[in-house]
Each structure stands twice: as structure tokens, then as C-alpha cells.
PDB file of C-alpha atoms in Angstrom:
ATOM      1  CA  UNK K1025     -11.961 -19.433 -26.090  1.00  0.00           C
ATOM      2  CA  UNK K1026     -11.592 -17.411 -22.779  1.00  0.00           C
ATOM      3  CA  UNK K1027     -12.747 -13.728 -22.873  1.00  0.00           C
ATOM      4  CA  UNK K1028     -11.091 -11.543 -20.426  1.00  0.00           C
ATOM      5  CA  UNK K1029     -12.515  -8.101 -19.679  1.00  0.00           C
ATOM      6  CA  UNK K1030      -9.902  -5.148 -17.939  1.00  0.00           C
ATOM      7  CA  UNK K1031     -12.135  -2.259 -16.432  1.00  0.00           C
ATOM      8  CA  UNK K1032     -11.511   0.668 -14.222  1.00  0.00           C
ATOM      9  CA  UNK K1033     -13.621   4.035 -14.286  1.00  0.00           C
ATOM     10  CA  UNK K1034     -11.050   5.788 -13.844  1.00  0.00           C
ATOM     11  CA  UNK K1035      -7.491   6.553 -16.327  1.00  0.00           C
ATOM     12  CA  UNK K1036      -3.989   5.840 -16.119  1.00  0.00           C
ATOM     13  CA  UNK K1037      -5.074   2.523 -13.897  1.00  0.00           C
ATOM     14  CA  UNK K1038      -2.804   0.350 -16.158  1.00  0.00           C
ATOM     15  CA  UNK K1039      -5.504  -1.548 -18.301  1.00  0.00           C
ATOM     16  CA  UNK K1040      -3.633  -1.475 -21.340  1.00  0.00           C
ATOM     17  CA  UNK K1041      -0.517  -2.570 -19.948  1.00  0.00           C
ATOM     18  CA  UNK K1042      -2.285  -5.390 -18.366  1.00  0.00           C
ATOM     19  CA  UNK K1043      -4.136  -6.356 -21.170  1.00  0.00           C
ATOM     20  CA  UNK K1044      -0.684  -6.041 -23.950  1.00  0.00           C
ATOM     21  CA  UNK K1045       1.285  -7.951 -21.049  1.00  0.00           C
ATOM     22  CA  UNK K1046      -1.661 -11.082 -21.187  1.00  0.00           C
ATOM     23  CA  UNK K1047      -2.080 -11.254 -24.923  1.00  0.00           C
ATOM     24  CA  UNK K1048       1.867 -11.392 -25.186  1.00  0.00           C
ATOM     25  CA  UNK K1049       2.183 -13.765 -23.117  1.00  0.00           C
ATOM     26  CA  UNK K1050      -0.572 -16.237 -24.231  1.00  0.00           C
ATOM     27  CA  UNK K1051       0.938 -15.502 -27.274  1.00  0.00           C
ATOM     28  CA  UNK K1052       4.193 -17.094 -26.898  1.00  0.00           C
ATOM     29  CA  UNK K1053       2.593 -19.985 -25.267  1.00  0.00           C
ATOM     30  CA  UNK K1054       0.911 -21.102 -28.871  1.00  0.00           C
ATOM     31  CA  UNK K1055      -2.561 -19.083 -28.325  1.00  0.00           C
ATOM     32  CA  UNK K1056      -3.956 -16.298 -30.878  1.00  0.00           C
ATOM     33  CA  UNK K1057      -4.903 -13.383 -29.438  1.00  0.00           C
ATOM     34  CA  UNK K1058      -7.579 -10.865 -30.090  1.00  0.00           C
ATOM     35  CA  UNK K1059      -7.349  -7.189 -27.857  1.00  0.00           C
ATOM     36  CA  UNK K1060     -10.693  -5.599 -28.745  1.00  0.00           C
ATOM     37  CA  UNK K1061      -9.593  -1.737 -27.886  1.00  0.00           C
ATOM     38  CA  UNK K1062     -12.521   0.310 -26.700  1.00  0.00           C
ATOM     39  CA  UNK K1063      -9.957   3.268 -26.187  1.00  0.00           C
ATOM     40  CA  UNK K1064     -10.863   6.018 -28.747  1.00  0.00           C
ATOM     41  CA  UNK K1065      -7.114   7.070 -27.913  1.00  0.00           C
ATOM     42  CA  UNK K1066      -6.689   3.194 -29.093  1.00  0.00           C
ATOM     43  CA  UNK K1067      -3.274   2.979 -27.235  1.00  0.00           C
ATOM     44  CA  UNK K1068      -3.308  -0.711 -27.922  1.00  0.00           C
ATOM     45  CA  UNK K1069      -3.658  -0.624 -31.573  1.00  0.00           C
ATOM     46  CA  UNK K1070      -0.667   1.909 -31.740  1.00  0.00           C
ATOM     47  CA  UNK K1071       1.413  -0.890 -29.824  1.00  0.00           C
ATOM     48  CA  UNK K1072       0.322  -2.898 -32.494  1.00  0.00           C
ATOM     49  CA  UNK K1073       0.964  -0.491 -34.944  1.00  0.00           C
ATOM     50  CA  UNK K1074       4.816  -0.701 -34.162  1.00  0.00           C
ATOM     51  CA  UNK K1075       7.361  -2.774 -35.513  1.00  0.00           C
ATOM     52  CA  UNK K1076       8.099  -5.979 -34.547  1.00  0.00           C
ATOM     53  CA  UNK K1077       4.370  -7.157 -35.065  1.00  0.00           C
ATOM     54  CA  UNK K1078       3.486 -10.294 -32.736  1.00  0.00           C
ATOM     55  CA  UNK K1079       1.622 -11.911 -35.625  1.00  0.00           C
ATOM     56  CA  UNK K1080      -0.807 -14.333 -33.409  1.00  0.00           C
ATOM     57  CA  UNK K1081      -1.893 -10.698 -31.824  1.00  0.00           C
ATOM     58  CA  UNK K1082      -4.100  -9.094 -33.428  1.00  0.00           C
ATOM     59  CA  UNK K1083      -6.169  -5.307 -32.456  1.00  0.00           C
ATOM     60  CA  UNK K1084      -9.857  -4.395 -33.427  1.00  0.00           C
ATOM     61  CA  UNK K1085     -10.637  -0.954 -33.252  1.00  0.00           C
ATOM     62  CA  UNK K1086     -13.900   1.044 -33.037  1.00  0.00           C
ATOM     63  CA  UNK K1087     -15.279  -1.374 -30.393  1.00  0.00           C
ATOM     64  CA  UNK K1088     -18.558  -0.227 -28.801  1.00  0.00           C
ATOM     65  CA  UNK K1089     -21.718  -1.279 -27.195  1.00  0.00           C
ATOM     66  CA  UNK K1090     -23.860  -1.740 -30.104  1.00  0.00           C
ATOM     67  CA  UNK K1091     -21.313  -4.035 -31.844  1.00  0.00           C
ATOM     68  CA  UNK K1092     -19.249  -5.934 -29.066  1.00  0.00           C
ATOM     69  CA  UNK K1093     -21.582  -8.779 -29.673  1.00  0.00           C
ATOM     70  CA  UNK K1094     -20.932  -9.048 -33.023  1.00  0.00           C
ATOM     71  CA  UNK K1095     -17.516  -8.944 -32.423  1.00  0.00           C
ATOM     72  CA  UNK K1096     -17.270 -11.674 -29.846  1.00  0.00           C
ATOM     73  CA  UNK K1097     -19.706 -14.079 -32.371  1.00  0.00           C
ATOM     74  CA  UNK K1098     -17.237 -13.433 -35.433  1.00  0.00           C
ATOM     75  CA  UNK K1099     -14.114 -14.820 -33.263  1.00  0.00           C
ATOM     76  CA  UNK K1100     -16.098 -17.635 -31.466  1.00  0.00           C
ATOM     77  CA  UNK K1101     -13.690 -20.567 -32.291  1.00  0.00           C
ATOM     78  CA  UNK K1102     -11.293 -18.626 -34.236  1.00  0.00           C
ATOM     79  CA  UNK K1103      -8.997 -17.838 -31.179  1.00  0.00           C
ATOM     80  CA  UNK K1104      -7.944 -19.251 -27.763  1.00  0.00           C
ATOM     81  CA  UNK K1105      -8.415 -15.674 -25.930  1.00  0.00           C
ATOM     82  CA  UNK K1106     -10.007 -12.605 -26.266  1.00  0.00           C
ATOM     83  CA  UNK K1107      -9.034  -9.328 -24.152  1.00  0.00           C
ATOM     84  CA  UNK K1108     -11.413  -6.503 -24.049  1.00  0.00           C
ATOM     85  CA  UNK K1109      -9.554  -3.189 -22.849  1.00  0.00           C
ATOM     86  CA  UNK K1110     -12.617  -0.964 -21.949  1.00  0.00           C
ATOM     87  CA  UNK K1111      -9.975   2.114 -21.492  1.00  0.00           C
ATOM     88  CA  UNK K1112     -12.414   5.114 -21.396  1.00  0.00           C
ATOM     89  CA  UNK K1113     -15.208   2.760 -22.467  1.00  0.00           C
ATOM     90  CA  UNK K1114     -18.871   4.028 -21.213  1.00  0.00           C
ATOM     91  CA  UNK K1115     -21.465   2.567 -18.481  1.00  0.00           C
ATOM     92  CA  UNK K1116     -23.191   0.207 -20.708  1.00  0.00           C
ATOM     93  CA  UNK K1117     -20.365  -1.119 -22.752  1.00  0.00           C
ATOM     94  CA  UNK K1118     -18.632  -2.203 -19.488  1.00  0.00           C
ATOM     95  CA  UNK K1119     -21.959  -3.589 -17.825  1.00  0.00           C
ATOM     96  CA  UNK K1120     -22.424  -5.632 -21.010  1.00  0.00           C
ATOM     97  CA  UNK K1121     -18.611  -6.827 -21.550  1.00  0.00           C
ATOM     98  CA  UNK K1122     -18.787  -8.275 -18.307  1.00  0.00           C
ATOM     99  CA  UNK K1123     -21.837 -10.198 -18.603  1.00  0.00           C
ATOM    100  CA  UNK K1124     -20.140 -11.916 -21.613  1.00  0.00           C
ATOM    101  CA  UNK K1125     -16.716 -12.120 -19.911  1.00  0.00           C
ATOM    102  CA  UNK K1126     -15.287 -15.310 -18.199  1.00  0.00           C
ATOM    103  CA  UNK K1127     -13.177 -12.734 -15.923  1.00  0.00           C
ATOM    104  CA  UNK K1128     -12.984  -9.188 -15.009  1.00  0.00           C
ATOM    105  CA  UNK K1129      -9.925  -8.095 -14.090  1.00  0.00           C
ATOM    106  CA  UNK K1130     -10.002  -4.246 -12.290  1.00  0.00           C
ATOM    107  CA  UNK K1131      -6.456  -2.812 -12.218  1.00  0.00           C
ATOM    108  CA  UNK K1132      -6.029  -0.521  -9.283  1.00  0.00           C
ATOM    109  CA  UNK K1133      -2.594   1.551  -8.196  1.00  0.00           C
ATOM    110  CA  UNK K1134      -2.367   2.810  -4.998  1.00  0.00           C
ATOM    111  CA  UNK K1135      -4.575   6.174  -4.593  1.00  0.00           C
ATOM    112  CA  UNK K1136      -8.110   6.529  -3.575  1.00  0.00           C
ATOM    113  CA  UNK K1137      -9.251   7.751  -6.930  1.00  0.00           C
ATOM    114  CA  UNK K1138      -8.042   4.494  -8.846  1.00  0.00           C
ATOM    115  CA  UNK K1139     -10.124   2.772  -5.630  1.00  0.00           C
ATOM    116  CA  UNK K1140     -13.115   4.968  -6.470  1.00  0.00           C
ATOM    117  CA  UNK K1141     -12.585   4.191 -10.277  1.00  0.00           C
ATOM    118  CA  UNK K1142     -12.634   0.397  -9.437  1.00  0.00           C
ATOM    119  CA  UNK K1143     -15.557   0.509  -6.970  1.00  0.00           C
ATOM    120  CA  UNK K1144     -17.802   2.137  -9.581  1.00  0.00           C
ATOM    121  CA  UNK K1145     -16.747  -1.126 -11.635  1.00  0.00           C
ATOM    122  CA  UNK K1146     -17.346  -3.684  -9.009  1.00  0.00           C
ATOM    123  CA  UNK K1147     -21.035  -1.627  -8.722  1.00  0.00           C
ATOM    124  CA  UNK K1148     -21.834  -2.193 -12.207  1.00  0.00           C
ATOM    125  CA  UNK K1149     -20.529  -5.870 -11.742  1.00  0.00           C
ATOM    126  CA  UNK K1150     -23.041  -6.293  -8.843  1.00  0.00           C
ATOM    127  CA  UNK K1151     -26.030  -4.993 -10.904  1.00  0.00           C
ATOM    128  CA  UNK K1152     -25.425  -7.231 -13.776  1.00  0.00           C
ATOM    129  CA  UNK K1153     -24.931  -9.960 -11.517  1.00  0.00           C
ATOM    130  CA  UNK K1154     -28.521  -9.236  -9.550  1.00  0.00           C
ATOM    131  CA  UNK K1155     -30.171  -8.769 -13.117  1.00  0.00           C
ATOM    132  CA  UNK K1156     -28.669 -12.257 -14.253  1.00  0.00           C
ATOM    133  CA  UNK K1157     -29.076 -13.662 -11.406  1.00  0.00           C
ATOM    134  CA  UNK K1158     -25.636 -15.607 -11.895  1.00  0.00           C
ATOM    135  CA  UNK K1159     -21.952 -14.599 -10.789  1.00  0.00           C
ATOM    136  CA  UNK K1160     -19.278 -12.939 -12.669  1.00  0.00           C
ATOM    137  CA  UNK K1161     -15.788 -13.800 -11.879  1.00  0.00           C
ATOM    138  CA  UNK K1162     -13.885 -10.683 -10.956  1.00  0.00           C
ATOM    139  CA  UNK K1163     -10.768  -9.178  -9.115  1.00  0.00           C
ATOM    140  CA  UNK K1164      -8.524  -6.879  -8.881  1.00  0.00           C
ATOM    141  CA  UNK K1165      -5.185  -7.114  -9.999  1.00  0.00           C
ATOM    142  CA  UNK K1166      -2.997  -4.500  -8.250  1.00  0.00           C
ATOM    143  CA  UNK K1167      -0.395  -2.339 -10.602  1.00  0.00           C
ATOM    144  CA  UNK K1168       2.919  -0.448 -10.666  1.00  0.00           C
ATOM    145  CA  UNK K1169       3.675  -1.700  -7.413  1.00  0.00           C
ATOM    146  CA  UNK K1170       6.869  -1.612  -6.082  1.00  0.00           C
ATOM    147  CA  UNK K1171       8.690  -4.634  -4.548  1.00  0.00           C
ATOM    148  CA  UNK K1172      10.080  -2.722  -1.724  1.00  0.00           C
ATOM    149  CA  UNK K1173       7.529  -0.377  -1.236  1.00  0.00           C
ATOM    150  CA  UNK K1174       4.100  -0.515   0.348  1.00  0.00           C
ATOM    151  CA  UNK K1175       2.322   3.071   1.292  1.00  0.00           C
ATOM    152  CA  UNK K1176       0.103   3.931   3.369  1.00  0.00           C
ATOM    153  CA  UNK K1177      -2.288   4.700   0.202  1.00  0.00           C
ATOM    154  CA  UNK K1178      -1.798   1.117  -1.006  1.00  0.00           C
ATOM    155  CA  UNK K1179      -2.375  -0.274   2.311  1.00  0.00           C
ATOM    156  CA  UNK K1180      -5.862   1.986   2.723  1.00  0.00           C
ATOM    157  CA  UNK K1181      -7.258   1.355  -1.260  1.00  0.00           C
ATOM    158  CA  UNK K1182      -6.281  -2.498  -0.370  1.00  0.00           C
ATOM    159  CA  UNK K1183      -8.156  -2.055   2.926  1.00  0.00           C
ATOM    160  CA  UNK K1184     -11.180  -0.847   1.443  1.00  0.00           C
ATOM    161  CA  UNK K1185     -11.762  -3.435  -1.267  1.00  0.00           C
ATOM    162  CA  UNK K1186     -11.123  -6.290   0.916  1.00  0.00           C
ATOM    163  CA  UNK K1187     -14.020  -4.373   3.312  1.00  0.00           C
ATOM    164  CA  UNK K1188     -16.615  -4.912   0.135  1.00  0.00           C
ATOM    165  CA  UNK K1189     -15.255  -9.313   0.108  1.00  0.00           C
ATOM    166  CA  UNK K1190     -13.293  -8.178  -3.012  1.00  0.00           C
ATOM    167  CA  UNK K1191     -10.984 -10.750  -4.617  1.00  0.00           C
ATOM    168  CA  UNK K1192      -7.034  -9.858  -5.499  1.00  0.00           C
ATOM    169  CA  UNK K1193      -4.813 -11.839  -7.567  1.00  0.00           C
ATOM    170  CA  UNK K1194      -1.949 -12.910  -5.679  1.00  0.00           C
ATOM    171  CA  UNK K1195       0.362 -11.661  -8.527  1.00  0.00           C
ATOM    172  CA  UNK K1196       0.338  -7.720  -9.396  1.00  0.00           C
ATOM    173  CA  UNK K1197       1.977  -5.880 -12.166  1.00  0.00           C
ATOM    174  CA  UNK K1198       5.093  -4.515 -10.875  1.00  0.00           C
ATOM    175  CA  UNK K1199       6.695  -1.207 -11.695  1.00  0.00           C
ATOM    176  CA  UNK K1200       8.749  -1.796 -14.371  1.00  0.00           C
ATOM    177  CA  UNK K1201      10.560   0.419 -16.943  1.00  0.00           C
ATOM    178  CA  UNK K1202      10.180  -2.818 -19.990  1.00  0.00           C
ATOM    179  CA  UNK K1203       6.596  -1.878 -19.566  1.00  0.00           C
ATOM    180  CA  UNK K1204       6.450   1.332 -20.560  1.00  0.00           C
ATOM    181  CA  UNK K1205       9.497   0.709 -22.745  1.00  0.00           C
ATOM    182  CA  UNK K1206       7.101  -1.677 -24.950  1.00  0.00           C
ATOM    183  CA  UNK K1207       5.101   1.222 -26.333  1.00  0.00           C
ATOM    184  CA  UNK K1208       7.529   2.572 -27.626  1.00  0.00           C
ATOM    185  CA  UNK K1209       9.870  -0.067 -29.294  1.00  0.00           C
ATOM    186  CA  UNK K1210       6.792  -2.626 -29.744  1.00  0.00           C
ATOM    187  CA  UNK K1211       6.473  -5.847 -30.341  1.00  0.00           C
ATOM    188  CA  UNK K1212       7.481  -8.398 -27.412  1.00  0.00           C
ATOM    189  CA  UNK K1213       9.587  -8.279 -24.577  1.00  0.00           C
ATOM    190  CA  UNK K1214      10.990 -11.214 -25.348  1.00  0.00           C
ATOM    191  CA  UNK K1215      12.770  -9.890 -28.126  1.00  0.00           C
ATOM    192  CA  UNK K1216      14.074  -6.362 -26.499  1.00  0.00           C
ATOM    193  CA  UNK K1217      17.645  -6.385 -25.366  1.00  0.00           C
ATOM    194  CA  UNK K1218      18.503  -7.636 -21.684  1.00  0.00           C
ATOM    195  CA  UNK K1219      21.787  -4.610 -22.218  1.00  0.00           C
ATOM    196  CA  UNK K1220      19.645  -2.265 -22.344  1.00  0.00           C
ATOM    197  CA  UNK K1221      16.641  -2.338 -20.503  1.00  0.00           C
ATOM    198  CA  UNK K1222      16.252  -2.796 -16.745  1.00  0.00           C
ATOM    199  CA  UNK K1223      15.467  -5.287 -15.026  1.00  0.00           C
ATOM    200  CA  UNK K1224      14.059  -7.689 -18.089  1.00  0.00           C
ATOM    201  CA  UNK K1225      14.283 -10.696 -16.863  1.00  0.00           C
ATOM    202  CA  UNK K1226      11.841  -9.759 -13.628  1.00  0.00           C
ATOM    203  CA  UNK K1227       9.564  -8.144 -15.946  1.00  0.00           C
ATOM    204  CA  UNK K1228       9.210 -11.480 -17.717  1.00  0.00           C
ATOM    205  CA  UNK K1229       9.130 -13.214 -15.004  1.00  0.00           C
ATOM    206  CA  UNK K1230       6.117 -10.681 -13.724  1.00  0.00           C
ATOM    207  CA  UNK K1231       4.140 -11.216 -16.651  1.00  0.00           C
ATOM    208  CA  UNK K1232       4.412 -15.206 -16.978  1.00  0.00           C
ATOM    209  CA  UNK K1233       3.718 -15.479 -13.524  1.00  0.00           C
ATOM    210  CA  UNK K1234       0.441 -12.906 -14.140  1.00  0.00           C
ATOM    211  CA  UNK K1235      -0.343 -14.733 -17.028  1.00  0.00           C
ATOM    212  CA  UNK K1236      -0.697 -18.027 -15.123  1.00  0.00           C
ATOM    213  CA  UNK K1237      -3.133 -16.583 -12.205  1.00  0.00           C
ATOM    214  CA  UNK K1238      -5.193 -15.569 -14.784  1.00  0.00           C
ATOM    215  CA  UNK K1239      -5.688 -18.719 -15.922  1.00  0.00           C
ATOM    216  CA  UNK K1240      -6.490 -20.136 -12.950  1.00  0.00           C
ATOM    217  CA  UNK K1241      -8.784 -18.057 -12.194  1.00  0.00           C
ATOM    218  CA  UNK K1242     -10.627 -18.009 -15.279  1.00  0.00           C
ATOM    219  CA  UNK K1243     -11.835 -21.850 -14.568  1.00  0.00           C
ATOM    220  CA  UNK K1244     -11.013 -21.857 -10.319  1.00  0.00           C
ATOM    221  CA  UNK K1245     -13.185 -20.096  -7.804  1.00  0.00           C
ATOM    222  CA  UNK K1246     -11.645 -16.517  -6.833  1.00  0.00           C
ATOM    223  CA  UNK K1247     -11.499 -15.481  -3.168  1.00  0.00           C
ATOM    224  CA  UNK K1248     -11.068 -12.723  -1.213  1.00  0.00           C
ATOM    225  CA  UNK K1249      -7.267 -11.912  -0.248  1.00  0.00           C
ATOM    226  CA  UNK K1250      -7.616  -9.136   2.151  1.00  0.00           C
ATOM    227  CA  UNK K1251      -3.567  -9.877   3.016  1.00  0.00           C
ATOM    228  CA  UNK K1252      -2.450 -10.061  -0.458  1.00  0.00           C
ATOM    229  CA  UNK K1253       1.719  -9.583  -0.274  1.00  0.00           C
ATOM    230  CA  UNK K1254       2.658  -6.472  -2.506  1.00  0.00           C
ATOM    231  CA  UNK K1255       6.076  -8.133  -3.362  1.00  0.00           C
ATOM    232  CA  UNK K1256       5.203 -11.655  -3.384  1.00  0.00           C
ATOM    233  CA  UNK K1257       5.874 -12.549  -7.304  1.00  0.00           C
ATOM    234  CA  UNK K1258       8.401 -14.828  -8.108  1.00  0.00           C
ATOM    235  CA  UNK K1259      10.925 -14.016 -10.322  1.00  0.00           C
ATOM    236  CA  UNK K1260      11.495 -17.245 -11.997  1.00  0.00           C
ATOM    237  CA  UNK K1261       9.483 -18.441 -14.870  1.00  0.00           C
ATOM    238  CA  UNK K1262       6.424 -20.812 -13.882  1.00  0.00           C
ATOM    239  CA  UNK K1263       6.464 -23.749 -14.949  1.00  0.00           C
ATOM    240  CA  UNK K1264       4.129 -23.760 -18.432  1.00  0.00           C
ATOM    241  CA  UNK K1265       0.737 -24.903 -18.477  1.00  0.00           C
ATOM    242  CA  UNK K1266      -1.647 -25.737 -21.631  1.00  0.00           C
ATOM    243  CA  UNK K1267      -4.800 -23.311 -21.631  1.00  0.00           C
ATOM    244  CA  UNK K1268      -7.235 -25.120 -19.174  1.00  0.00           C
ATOM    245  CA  UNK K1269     -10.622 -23.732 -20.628  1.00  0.00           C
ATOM    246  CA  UNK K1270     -12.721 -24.926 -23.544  1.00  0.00           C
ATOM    247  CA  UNK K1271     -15.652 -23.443 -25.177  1.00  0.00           C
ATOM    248  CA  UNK K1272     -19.109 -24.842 -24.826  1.00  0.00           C
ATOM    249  CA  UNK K1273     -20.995 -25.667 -28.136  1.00  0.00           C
ATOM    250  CA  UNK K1274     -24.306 -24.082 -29.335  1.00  0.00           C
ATOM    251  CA  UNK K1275     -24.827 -21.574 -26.401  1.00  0.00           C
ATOM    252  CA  UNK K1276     -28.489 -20.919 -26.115  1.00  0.00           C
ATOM    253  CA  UNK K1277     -27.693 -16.707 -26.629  1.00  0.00           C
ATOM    254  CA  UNK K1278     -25.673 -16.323 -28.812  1.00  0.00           C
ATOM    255  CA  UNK K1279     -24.065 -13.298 -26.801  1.00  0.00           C
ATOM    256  CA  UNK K1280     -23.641 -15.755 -23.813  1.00  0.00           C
ATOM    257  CA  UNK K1281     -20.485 -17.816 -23.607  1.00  0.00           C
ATOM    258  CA  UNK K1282     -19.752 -20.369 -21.126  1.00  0.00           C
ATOM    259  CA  UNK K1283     -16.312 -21.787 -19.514  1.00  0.00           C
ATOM    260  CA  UNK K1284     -16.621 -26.087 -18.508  1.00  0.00           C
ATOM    261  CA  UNK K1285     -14.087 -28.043 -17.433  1.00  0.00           C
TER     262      UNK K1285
END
């Protein structure tokens, strides 16, 4: 069971899309999925909510620091990944979620106040780190980013996390209109109609490709890409991969999961 935390202090960052893109796609590949939806506004669960149900998805609700623990020890062994969208989610829940996270993923578009949002993030990261004297895995995955567009904004926000040795994945989330076309229609993108939205098959091709970074670097050492390409995501499917990551038995905390190889 991997558990995948998506954090950024500040709104509209794209943490829901990232985190309905992953369970959709580890979906299809033969996983159950769990999105545990810290969002009050509970954006996720209203994806959910729409027709066209991915059944091997499914959305808890009412997720908060006194009973994420609970959560996480209820599902132990009962699914292959676990996504905690921490949209809105306070201080504490965020510090805890990614002590008990095997990655933290920190979405970040290109302004200074998603930059600001993500560097109060990587702070708590750092303090929970120094308190548990152990790493966290972490990065940030860039979003809405256009293929044939890099500003000046992107360029500085990129500039500024590499200056604190922060990790990128190679692959962002692109701007693309299936994306936001998902929350309304629901269900997967594999089943919306190639006629009639644009660009499909690169948005597919986004997400698999996103998919497989992440898990990579859920059981592979993350380092710092201070050159990251914007545009460099391939467009054809990767090839598939079975789930690399297996849960140790009888953790000595119980609110302390471990990845081995």
C-alpha cells in the first residue's frame, strides 16, 4: 500500500486534479484506490459523486487531524494506494500526513504566491523531518503548464525552489481542457469522447506518464532538477509497469508505515 500526500498552502494549486488524475490512473492499471478529501468544499467527492463511478475509486470525507490515523489503519492492506488531498487542510493535519506519507507531492503553477504556498509546505516538511529525525520523500510536481510556453514567472518560482535543493518531477500536469472537463462529466477519461474534447489523447498520455514518475519515486531516491524541461512529457503511453512497492508487516506504530523493496 503506497500513501501519497498532495499539499500546497495555498488554493487553486491543482491538488485535486493531481490527486483524481493518480487514482484514475492506478485505477485502470488493476489498483483500488482510496482519495481521503480533507477539502471541506470536498471537490473530490463531488467528482465522485458524478456518473460514470470508477468503482475501484473510492472518496472518504470529513478527513481531519484527529482521525487520519484511524483512517490510514482501517485501509492498511485493503488497497494498493492511498491519496490524501489536504486541499485547505490545516498546519497540523499536513505536518502529520506527511510523516505517514511515502511521498509528498507539492503542486505549484507558475506565480510567486503558489511558490510561497509550497515553501510554507516544504517548511513544515523540514520540521517533521528534524523532529523524526528521518527523511520524507517530497517534490514538486509543476501544473497547468503549457507545452509551448515558459514565463518569466515559471522560470523565477522554478528558480527559487531549486535555490532551497528542491526536487521536481520530470513530468508536470499540463494545461489541458479533459482536466477540467472531468469535473464536470465524471468518471474517467478514458471513457469521454476523443470528438469532443481536445486534445484527449495528450491528456492521457500526461497522466500515464505522471502516474509512472510517481511510482518511481515512491521507492527511488528523488533529486533535485533545477533544469526540469516545462514541455518535456511524452505523448505516447509508457510502457506499463506492476506497482513496485509492498507494505511492511507489523509496523512498530501503528501510525507509521514503511515502503521496502
Amino acid at each position: 500500500m503506497a500513501i501519497i500526500s498532495i499539499a500546497n498552502a495555498k488554493g487553486g494549486t491543482g491538488k485535486t486534479t493531481a490527486a483524481v488524475l493518480l487514482a484514475m490512473e492506478f485505477a485502470r492499471k488493476g489498483g483500488k484506490v482510496v482519495i481521503l478529501d480533507c477539502d471541506p468544499l470536498a471537490f473530490a467527492a463531488k467528482w465522485h459523486g458524478l456518473p460514470r463511478t470508477i468503482e475501484t475509486i473510492s472518496v472518504v470525507t470529513g478527513v481531519t487531524f484527529a482521525n487520519l490515523g484511524s483512517n490510514l489503519r482501517m485501509l492498511q492492506g485493503q488497497v494498493s494506494h492511498i491519496i490524501i488531498d489536504l486541499s485547505c487542510a490545516r498546519d497540523a493535519l499536513v505536518a502529520l500526513a506527511a510523516g505517514l506519507s511515502d511521498l509528498v507531492l507539492i503542486p505549484v503553477q507558475g506565480c510567486a504566491m503558489d511558490a510561497q504556498g509550497a515553501a510554507h509546505v516544504l517548511d513544515l516538511v523540514g520540521q517533521v523531518q528534524s523532529n523524526a529525525r528521518g527523511h520524507i520523500n517530497h517534490a514538486v510536481v509543476l501544473t497547468r503548464v503549457n507545452s509551448f510556453v515558459t514565463t518569466r514567472a515559471m522560470r523565477s518560482v522554478k528558480a527559487l525552489l531549486a535555490s532551497r535543493g528542491v526536487a521536481f518531477l520530470d513530468v508536470p500536469i499540463m494545461e489541458r481542457s479533459a482536466y477540467r472537463d472531468m469535473f464536470e462529466q465524471g468518471g474517467s477519461l478514458y471513457a469521454m469522447n476523443e470528438g469532443r474534447v481536445s486534445n484527449l489523447a495528450k491528456a492521457l498520455a500526461n497522466m500515464q506518464a505522471l502516474a509512472l514518475e510517481v511510482e518511481r519515486c515512491i521507492v527511488g531516491p528523488l533529486h533535485l532538477q533545477s533544469n526540469c524541461s516545462l514541455a518535456r512529457i511524452g505523448y505516447k503511453a509508457p510502457a506499463e509497469v506492476s506497482p513496485p512497492w509492498k507494505r511492511a508487516a507489523g509496523p512498530t506504530d501503528p501510525d507509521v508505515f514503511h515502503i521496502v523493496l
